[in-house]
Amino acid sequence: MDGVYINKVSEHEGSEVKIYGWVYNKTHKGKLYFLMVRDGTGMIQSVVFKGDVDEETFENAEKVTQESSVIVYGKIKEEKRAPGGYELQVTKLDIIQVAEEYPISPKEHGDSFLMDHRHLWLRSTRQHAILRVRHEIIRASREFFDNRDFVLVDTPIFTPSACEGTTTLFETDYFGRKAYLTQSGQLYAEAGAMAFGKVYTCSPAFRAEKSKTRRHLIEFWLIEPEVAFYDLEDNMKLAEEHIAYVVQSVLENRKNELEILERDTKILENSTPPYPRIHYDEAVKMLQDMGMDFAWGSDFGAPDETALTEKYDKPFFITHFPAEIKAFYMKRDKDRPECALACDMLAPEGYGEIIGGSQREDDLNELLSRIAEHKLPQEAFEWFLDLRRYGTVPHSGYGLGIERLLAWICKLPHVRETLPFPRMLHRLTP
Ligand code: 4AD
Ligand code: MG
């Protein structure tokens, strides 16, 4: 293959090139065919003029249908009016396959039809834009941690115990023993932090959550840093710098995609640290002042989060949640033992929680009491308790939900478009 990729055609202006791709759409005007050819890196208008090509090529132009696979040959010409700024003056068109009638046409389709055809829907411009922003979020996150000497620690998917409570575990048979799909790599990341000081994971997480909302997936991806000797404030500083770095990278490197998505970028440009830190007490008061029926001790539901996010024009933290509603591993506030040293980051514009984090309980006896209070099987956590037996130190970390951040950055109405093949309550296919 000696073809040229469409995103590089500007380097070949005036020359003859060969492009491998698919026909995105086609229009016809007398002796002219305009084929939009896509190759995954971009799209180029390819003009077939009867007077310039042999008979076979003109017939092929007539034959090709939407999504037919082709090889086009021709000269690259600058053309300001063409999408992408260049045009291919076709000299030859070879067909690899004439595609059958393509189910996704430019007309409007319902969500469920599109989701059933997700394997084909991925070829559309909007899905390209979203998934390229997703790639950038992961790339920039890894660059952020790599630049700070964090070590990537890969954590297991099969686990013997729960990290985030037992209600949302997926159980599976592990050669006659029970195993669970991981809800979070955190406990293993903590072991990593005691070994390497600063670590992060990037892994799928699985939760059997029977929530059918615009922000819940059954399988989603977490980026989880964990740092030895960090307290809650250090953790929040890391989180806000991380998010600001990712948002800035998307603004710089995925400008085109944000334009395709018609994203107003003002709020993204405004997302520079510091982010406000709101104590849970204060958040409760804010909700009550807004006239919402919310009592201290409850967890925020989607409407509560939405109401809070409308008060801010950048991401913000809510801290010191009631310990009762949070996971067993969170350290308590020594002056307010009913509160956990937790920090959730919420995205503005109604998006809500994108990060959950905390300072961890580093005292062996406290942790043993928490495990008992949460009715968790101590045997399964013996290895984790070893981290408190052998050189325990204060430490903190958080988990960023990639799909939640992506949904906000692109201002998507639903997380269904944030993964190539999302797994949701009622969707296991394609
Ligand atoms: O707040 P969560 O449950 O925190 C943890 O799992 C910690 N162990 C992380 C840590 O401290 N290392 O989940 C973290 C993030 C949430 O803020 C949210 O962005 C995302 O994971 N998340 C989901 N995203 C999509 N669908 C779901 N069902 C999600 N559940 C959590
Ligand atoms: Mg959470």
Tab-separated table of C-alpha atoms in Angstrom, residues 47-416:
chain	number	residue	atom	x	y	z
A	47	VAL	CA	-14.421	14.961	-8.485
A	48	VAL	CA	-14.960	12.567	-11.350
A	49	PHE	CA	-15.339	14.450	-14.646
A	50	LYS	CA	-16.388	12.375	-17.637
A	51	GLY	CA	-13.935	14.167	-19.924
A	52	ASP	CA	-10.929	13.354	-17.663
A	53	VAL	CA	-11.397	9.633	-17.044
A	54	ASP	CA	-11.748	6.388	-18.934
A	55	GLU	CA	-15.142	4.789	-19.407
A	56	GLU	CA	-14.655	2.219	-16.664
A	57	THR	CA	-13.902	4.846	-14.042
A	58	PHE	CA	-16.970	6.869	-14.969
A	59	GLU	CA	-19.101	3.713	-14.762
A	60	ASN	CA	-17.571	2.917	-11.384
A	61	ALA	CA	-18.486	6.384	-10.162
A	62	GLU	CA	-22.023	5.651	-11.243
A	63	LYS	CA	-21.998	2.254	-9.468
A	64	VAL	CA	-20.565	3.128	-6.076
A	65	THR	CA	-22.996	3.405	-3.204
A	66	GLN	CA	-22.693	4.873	0.290
A	67	GLU	CA	-19.890	3.056	2.209
A	68	SER	CA	-18.555	1.227	-0.857
A	69	SER	CA	-14.834	0.590	-0.441
A	70	VAL	CA	-12.688	2.193	-3.122
A	71	ILE	CA	-9.227	3.224	-4.283
A	72	VAL	CA	-9.191	6.668	-5.867
A	73	TYR	CA	-6.326	8.103	-7.885
A	74	GLY	CA	-5.951	11.716	-8.853
A	75	LYS	CA	-4.347	15.100	-8.407
A	76	ILE	CA	-4.610	17.086	-5.170
A	77	LYS	CA	-5.793	20.633	-5.712
A	78	GLU	CA	-6.335	23.375	-3.174
A	79	GLU	CA	-10.031	24.253	-3.160
A	80	LYS	CA	-11.124	26.720	-0.503
A	81	ARG	CA	-14.807	25.890	-0.911
A	82	ALA	CA	-14.354	22.126	-0.415
A	83	PRO	CA	-14.611	20.694	3.099
A	84	GLY	CA	-11.032	20.327	4.331
A	85	GLY	CA	-9.742	22.857	1.798
A	86	TYR	CA	-8.530	20.309	-0.789
A	87	GLU	CA	-10.096	18.396	-3.615
A	88	LEU	CA	-9.063	15.320	-5.563
A	89	GLN	CA	-9.365	15.550	-9.338
A	90	VAL	CA	-9.965	11.894	-10.046
A	91	THR	CA	-8.090	10.154	-12.854
A	92	LYS	CA	-9.037	6.607	-11.897
A	93	LEU	CA	-11.484	4.936	-9.537
A	94	ASP	CA	-11.206	1.266	-8.533
A	95	ILE	CA	-13.945	-0.442	-6.573
A	96	ILE	CA	-13.030	-2.946	-3.856
A	97	GLN	CA	-16.659	-3.647	-3.008
A	98	VAL	CA	-19.981	-2.075	-3.896
A	99	ALA	CA	-21.660	-1.860	-0.485
A	100	GLU	CA	-25.173	-3.169	0.018
A	101	GLU	CA	-27.831	-0.575	0.781
A	102	TYR	CA	-26.455	1.152	3.884
A	103	PRO	CA	-28.883	1.273	6.804
A	104	ILE	CA	-27.726	4.665	8.130
A	105	SER	CA	-28.699	7.448	5.781
A	106	PRO	CA	-28.241	11.170	6.351
A	107	LYS	CA	-31.859	11.417	7.556
A	108	GLU	CA	-32.650	11.378	11.274
A	109	HIS	CA	-32.671	7.986	13.021
A	110	GLY	CA	-33.874	7.142	16.527
A	111	ASP	CA	-31.387	6.437	19.345
A	112	SER	CA	-32.257	2.783	19.597
A	113	PHE	CA	-31.864	2.223	15.844
A	114	LEU	CA	-28.468	3.916	15.932
A	115	MET	CA	-27.371	1.936	18.986
A	116	ASP	CA	-28.399	-1.311	17.263
A	117	HIS	CA	-26.132	-0.253	14.410
A	118	ARG	CA	-23.358	1.076	16.619
A	119	HIS	CA	-20.741	-0.912	14.652
A	120	LEU	CA	-21.675	1.151	11.578
A	121	TRP	CA	-22.646	4.375	13.368
A	122	LEU	CA	-18.982	4.673	14.413
A	123	ARG	CA	-18.232	5.754	10.837
A	124	SER	CA	-20.114	9.049	11.160
A	125	THR	CA	-18.476	12.447	11.574
A	126	ARG	CA	-20.016	13.147	14.971
A	127	GLN	CA	-18.916	9.801	16.409
A	128	HIS	CA	-15.428	10.361	15.039
A	129	ALA	CA	-15.264	13.721	16.773
A	130	ILE	CA	-16.411	12.332	20.135
A	131	LEU	CA	-14.109	9.321	20.081
A	132	ARG	CA	-11.130	11.430	19.085
A	133	VAL	CA	-11.774	13.675	22.082
A	134	ARG	CA	-11.948	10.495	24.188
A	135	HIS	CA	-8.554	9.449	22.853
A	136	GLU	CA	-7.167	12.898	23.689
A	137	ILE	CA	-8.502	12.723	27.280
A	138	ILE	CA	-6.687	9.424	27.833
A	139	ARG	CA	-3.536	10.537	26.010
A	140	ALA	CA	-3.328	13.827	27.923
A	141	SER	CA	-4.089	12.168	31.271
A	142	ARG	CA	-1.305	9.676	30.790
A	143	GLU	CA	1.057	12.437	29.672
A	144	PHE	CA	0.105	14.454	32.774
A	145	PHE	CA	0.994	11.608	35.132
A	146	ASP	CA	3.992	10.393	33.144
A	147	ASN	CA	5.467	13.930	33.205
A	148	ARG	CA	5.159	13.851	36.980
A	149	ASP	CA	6.978	10.542	37.361
A	150	PHE	CA	3.917	8.501	38.254
A	151	VAL	CA	4.238	4.780	37.514
A	152	LEU	CA	1.454	3.064	35.572
A	153	VAL	CA	0.242	0.118	37.645
A	154	ASP	CA	-2.212	-2.196	35.895
A	155	THR	CA	-4.787	-3.655	38.243
A	156	PRO	CA	-6.746	-6.907	37.899
A	157	ILE	CA	-10.245	-7.226	36.448
A	158	PHE	CA	-11.077	-10.411	38.403
A	159	THR	CA	-11.114	-9.639	42.105
A	160	PRO	CA	-11.969	-11.575	45.262
A	161	SER	CA	-13.743	-8.657	47.014
A	162	ALA	CA	-15.677	-5.412	46.697
A	163	CYS	CA	-14.062	-1.975	46.571
A	164	GLU	CA	-17.156	0.213	46.345
A	165	GLY	CA	-19.697	-1.770	48.396
A	166	THR	CA	-21.287	-5.115	47.673
A	167	THR	CA	-24.524	-4.033	45.989
A	168	THR	CA	-23.166	-3.514	42.497
A	169	LEU	CA	-20.870	-6.512	42.079
A	170	PHE	CA	-20.836	-8.696	38.994
A	171	GLU	CA	-20.202	-12.206	40.155
A	172	THR	CA	-18.519	-14.839	38.055
A	173	ASP	CA	-17.223	-18.373	38.463
A	174	TYR	CA	-13.460	-18.588	38.869
A	175	PHE	CA	-12.684	-22.317	38.640
A	176	GLY	CA	-15.209	-23.140	41.314
A	177	ARG	CA	-14.596	-20.045	43.432
A	178	LYS	CA	-16.519	-16.799	43.383
A	179	ALA	CA	-14.831	-13.858	41.691
A	180	TYR	CA	-16.125	-10.373	40.998
A	181	LEU	CA	-15.458	-7.998	38.136
A	182	THR	CA	-13.582	-5.014	39.486
A	183	GLN	CA	-15.522	-1.876	40.499
A	184	SER	CA	-12.327	0.161	40.852
A	185	GLY	CA	-8.597	-0.552	40.896
A	186	GLN	CA	-8.116	1.604	43.962
A	187	LEU	CA	-7.194	-1.011	46.560
A	188	TYR	CA	-4.475	-2.350	44.271
A	189	ALA	CA	-3.393	1.195	43.409
A	190	GLU	CA	-2.901	1.736	47.156
A	191	ALA	CA	-0.524	-1.225	47.225
A	192	GLY	CA	1.179	0.327	44.188
A	193	ALA	CA	1.529	3.690	45.974
A	194	MET	CA	3.202	2.001	48.957
A	195	ALA	CA	5.635	0.401	46.491
A	196	PHE	CA	6.284	3.277	44.062
A	197	GLY	CA	5.062	6.416	45.858
A	198	LYS	CA	3.056	7.818	42.933
A	199	VAL	CA	1.022	5.546	40.672
A	200	TYR	CA	-1.968	5.601	38.360
A	201	THR	CA	-4.206	3.056	36.702
A	202	CYS	CA	-6.268	3.224	33.531
A	203	SER	CA	-8.764	0.404	33.469
A	204	PRO	CA	-12.354	-0.578	32.866
A	205	ALA	CA	-14.653	-0.836	35.860
A	206	PHE	CA	-17.888	-2.812	36.138
A	207	ARG	CA	-20.937	-2.004	38.218
A	208	ALA	CA	-24.235	-3.839	38.214
A	209	GLU	CA	-26.106	-0.579	38.755
A	210	LYS	CA	-29.744	-0.783	37.826
A	211	SER	CA	-29.766	2.933	37.015
A	212	LYS	CA	-31.043	3.962	33.650
A	213	THR	CA	-29.799	7.543	33.566
A	214	ARG	CA	-27.878	9.653	31.121
A	215	ARG	CA	-24.705	9.251	33.198
A	216	HIS	CA	-24.615	5.551	34.127
A	217	LEU	CA	-22.833	2.808	32.273
A	218	ILE	CA	-22.409	-0.804	33.374
A	219	GLU	CA	-18.849	-0.899	32.035
A	220	PHE	CA	-16.869	2.342	32.166
A	221	TRP	CA	-13.247	3.455	32.376
A	222	LEU	CA	-11.438	4.882	35.353
A	223	ILE	CA	-8.148	6.717	35.609
A	224	GLU	CA	-7.063	6.410	39.219
A	225	PRO	CA	-3.979	8.085	40.689
A	226	GLU	CA	-2.867	7.164	44.204
A	227	VAL	CA	-0.124	9.019	46.062
A	228	ALA	CA	1.731	8.242	49.283
A	229	PHE	CA	2.054	11.127	51.782
A	230	TYR	CA	-0.760	13.124	50.092
A	231	ASP	CA	-3.567	14.541	52.204
A	232	LEU	CA	-7.027	15.604	51.035
A	233	GLU	CA	-5.899	19.069	49.897
A	234	ASP	CA	-2.890	17.648	47.971
A	235	ASN	CA	-5.325	15.251	46.313
A	236	MET	CA	-7.660	18.050	45.209
A	237	LYS	CA	-4.743	20.059	43.862
A	238	LEU	CA	-3.652	17.097	41.779
A	239	ALA	CA	-7.214	16.519	40.531
A	240	GLU	CA	-7.801	20.137	39.478
A	241	GLU	CA	-4.434	20.324	37.723
A	242	HIS	CA	-5.186	17.035	35.971
A	243	ILE	CA	-8.599	18.174	34.709
A	244	ALA	CA	-7.274	21.596	33.682
A	245	TYR	CA	-4.439	19.913	31.761
A	246	VAL	CA	-6.809	17.578	29.943
A	247	VAL	CA	-9.295	20.326	29.085
A	248	GLN	CA	-6.467	22.532	27.778
A	249	SER	CA	-5.093	19.668	25.670
A	250	VAL	CA	-8.509	19.041	24.138
A	251	LEU	CA	-8.896	22.762	23.391
A	252	GLU	CA	-5.503	22.820	21.685
A	253	ASN	CA	-5.460	19.457	19.923
A	254	ARG	CA	-9.131	18.759	19.198
A	255	LYS	CA	-10.367	22.191	18.135
A	256	ASN	CA	-11.812	20.835	14.934
A	257	GLU	CA	-13.744	18.112	16.749
A	258	LEU	CA	-15.201	20.616	19.240
A	259	GLU	CA	-16.328	22.676	16.259
A	260	ILE	CA	-18.001	19.661	14.633
A	261	LEU	CA	-19.798	19.082	17.933
A	262	GLU	CA	-20.749	22.787	18.029
A	263	ARG	CA	-19.358	22.998	21.544
A	264	ASP	CA	-19.297	26.514	22.988
A	265	THR	CA	-15.792	26.454	24.483
A	266	LYS	CA	-16.083	29.455	26.833
A	267	ILE	CA	-16.710	27.356	29.918
A	268	LEU	CA	-13.844	25.002	28.982
A	269	GLU	CA	-11.483	27.946	28.578
A	270	ASN	CA	-12.611	29.150	31.996
A	271	SER	CA	-11.739	25.825	33.668
A	272	THR	CA	-8.404	26.880	35.133
A	273	PRO	CA	-7.544	26.142	38.791
A	274	PRO	CA	-8.247	26.750	41.557
A	275	TYR	CA	-11.658	25.087	41.593
A	276	PRO	CA	-14.041	26.041	44.413
A	277	ARG	CA	-14.116	23.683	47.403
A	278	ILE	CA	-17.546	23.381	49.009
A	279	HIS	CA	-17.974	21.625	52.343
A	280	TYR	CA	-20.884	19.154	52.338
A	281	ASP	CA	-22.552	21.246	55.114
A	282	GLU	CA	-22.478	24.248	52.825
A	283	ALA	CA	-23.826	22.268	49.850
A	284	VAL	CA	-26.745	21.085	51.983
A	285	LYS	CA	-27.482	24.663	52.962
A	286	MET	CA	-27.318	25.787	49.336
A	287	LEU	CA	-29.853	23.134	48.320
A	288	GLN	CA	-32.153	24.039	51.196
A	289	ASP	CA	-31.888	27.732	50.299
A	290	MET	CA	-32.910	26.803	46.751
A	291	GLY	CA	-36.049	25.319	48.279
A	292	MET	CA	-35.040	21.691	47.742
A	293	ASP	CA	-36.091	19.049	50.213
A	294	PHE	CA	-32.668	17.778	51.276
A	295	ALA	CA	-31.584	16.587	54.734
A	296	TRP	CA	-28.028	16.407	56.113
A	297	GLY	CA	-26.804	12.819	55.813
A	298	SER	CA	-28.344	12.028	52.424
A	299	ASP	CA	-26.431	11.465	49.228
A	300	PHE	CA	-26.946	13.810	46.311
A	301	GLY	CA	-29.294	12.558	43.663
A	302	ALA	CA	-29.064	13.668	40.057
A	303	PRO	CA	-31.477	16.631	40.549
A	304	ASP	CA	-29.448	17.844	43.587
A	305	GLU	CA	-26.174	17.642	41.687
A	306	THR	CA	-27.711	19.411	38.714
A	307	ALA	CA	-28.993	22.207	40.940
A	308	LEU	CA	-25.547	22.643	42.541
A	309	THR	CA	-23.706	22.666	39.222
A	310	GLU	CA	-25.831	25.542	37.999
A	311	LYS	CA	-24.154	27.768	40.602
A	312	TYR	CA	-20.658	27.374	39.118
A	313	ASP	CA	-19.046	28.142	35.802
A	314	LYS	CA	-16.120	25.741	36.245
A	315	PRO	CA	-15.665	22.343	37.906
A	316	PHE	CA	-15.815	22.400	41.719
A	317	PHE	CA	-15.333	20.066	44.676
A	318	ILE	CA	-17.719	18.946	47.354
A	319	THR	CA	-15.804	17.736	50.391
A	320	HIS	CA	-16.359	16.069	53.772
A	321	PHE	CA	-19.390	13.956	52.926
A	322	PRO	CA	-21.102	12.063	55.753
A	323	ALA	CA	-18.981	8.956	56.334
A	324	GLU	CA	-22.140	6.827	56.410
A	325	ILE	CA	-22.798	7.277	52.706
A	326	LYS	CA	-19.196	6.745	51.605
A	327	ALA	CA	-16.932	3.720	51.164
A	328	PHE	CA	-15.223	1.876	54.031
A	329	TYR	CA	-11.685	2.974	53.137
A	330	MET	CA	-12.132	6.732	53.618
A	331	LYS	CA	-10.414	8.412	56.536
A	332	ARG	CA	-12.638	10.331	58.956
A	333	ASP	CA	-12.203	14.029	59.708
A	334	LYS	CA	-10.630	14.061	63.181
A	335	ASP	CA	-12.616	17.156	64.254
A	336	ARG	CA	-15.870	15.888	62.737
A	337	PRO	CA	-15.736	12.064	62.861
A	338	GLU	CA	-19.170	11.815	61.215
A	339	CYS	CA	-17.562	13.272	58.046
A	340	ALA	CA	-15.191	11.497	55.668
A	341	LEU	CA	-12.144	13.165	54.093
A	342	ALA	CA	-13.816	12.782	50.714
A	343	CYS	CA	-13.703	14.993	47.667
A	344	ASP	CA	-15.980	14.647	44.665
A	345	MET	CA	-15.420	16.871	41.656
A	346	LEU	CA	-18.543	18.017	39.859
A	347	ALA	CA	-18.615	19.367	36.327
A	348	PRO	CA	-20.750	22.433	35.568
A	349	GLU	CA	-23.652	22.723	33.116
A	350	GLY	CA	-25.662	20.071	34.920
A	351	TYR	CA	-23.131	17.255	34.442
A	352	GLY	CA	-22.360	16.524	38.081
A	353	GLU	CA	-19.825	14.079	39.534
A	354	ILE	CA	-16.859	13.291	37.314
A	355	ILE	CA	-14.346	12.406	40.060
A	356	GLY	CA	-14.672	10.583	43.374
A	357	GLY	CA	-11.718	10.641	45.726
A	358	SER	CA	-10.541	10.737	49.314
A	359	GLN	CA	-7.766	10.546	51.821
A	360	ARG	CA	-7.554	6.894	52.868
A	361	GLU	CA	-7.844	5.402	56.334
A	362	ASP	CA	-4.214	4.608	57.147
A	363	ASP	CA	-4.705	3.292	60.692
A	364	LEU	CA	-4.977	-0.497	61.003
A	365	ASN	CA	-7.465	-0.562	63.881
A	366	GLU	CA	-9.729	2.097	62.395
A	367	LEU	CA	-9.757	0.216	59.116
A	368	LEU	CA	-10.600	-3.056	60.888
A	369	SER	CA	-13.597	-1.339	62.539
A	370	ARG	CA	-14.755	0.050	59.167
A	371	ILE	CA	-14.566	-3.382	57.546
A	372	ALA	CA	-16.645	-4.811	60.381
A	373	GLU	CA	-19.178	-1.928	60.259
A	374	HIS	CA	-19.618	-2.431	56.521
A	375	LYS	CA	-20.036	-6.191	57.105
A	376	LEU	CA	-17.224	-6.964	54.684
A	377	PRO	CA	-15.371	-10.297	54.943
A	378	GLN	CA	-12.081	-9.505	56.677
A	379	GLU	CA	-10.250	-12.520	55.173
A	380	ALA	CA	-10.674	-11.100	51.687
A	381	PHE	CA	-8.998	-7.869	52.828
A	382	GLU	CA	-6.047	-9.349	54.719
A	383	TRP	CA	-3.629	-8.425	51.944
A	384	PHE	CA	-5.013	-4.857	51.967
A	385	LEU	CA	-4.647	-4.680	55.750
A	386	ASP	CA	-0.980	-5.645	55.331
A	387	LEU	CA	-0.494	-2.216	53.740
A	388	ARG	CA	-1.406	-0.760	57.167
A	389	ARG	CA	0.760	-3.285	59.031
A	390	TYR	CA	3.967	-2.658	57.135
A	391	GLY	CA	4.888	1.007	56.937
A	392	THR	CA	1.502	2.689	56.717
A	393	VAL	CA	1.515	6.366	55.694
A	394	PRO	CA	-1.145	8.990	54.981
A	395	HIS	CA	-2.170	8.686	51.334
A	396	SER	CA	-4.865	9.807	48.964
A	397	GLY	CA	-6.205	9.232	45.498
A	398	TYR	CA	-9.178	9.579	43.227
A	399	GLY	CA	-10.949	8.029	40.283
A	400	LEU	CA	-11.826	9.985	37.177
A	401	GLY	CA	-14.718	8.596	35.147
A	402	ILE	CA	-13.537	9.051	31.571
A	403	GLU	CA	-17.028	8.869	30.066
A	404	ARG	CA	-18.423	11.458	32.472
A	405	LEU	CA	-15.598	13.878	31.687
A	406	LEU	CA	-15.991	13.260	27.957
A	407	ALA	CA	-19.747	13.816	28.129
A	408	TRP	CA	-19.163	17.196	29.770
A	409	ILE	CA	-16.278	18.307	27.543
A	410	CYS	CA	-18.345	17.537	24.425
A	411	LYS	CA	-21.627	18.563	26.103
A	412	LEU	CA	-23.295	15.276	25.125
A	413	PRO	CA	-26.872	14.619	26.174
A	414	HIS	CA	-26.076	11.018	27.200
A	415	VAL	CA	-23.035	8.819	27.968
A	416	ARG	CA	-24.150	6.296	25.324
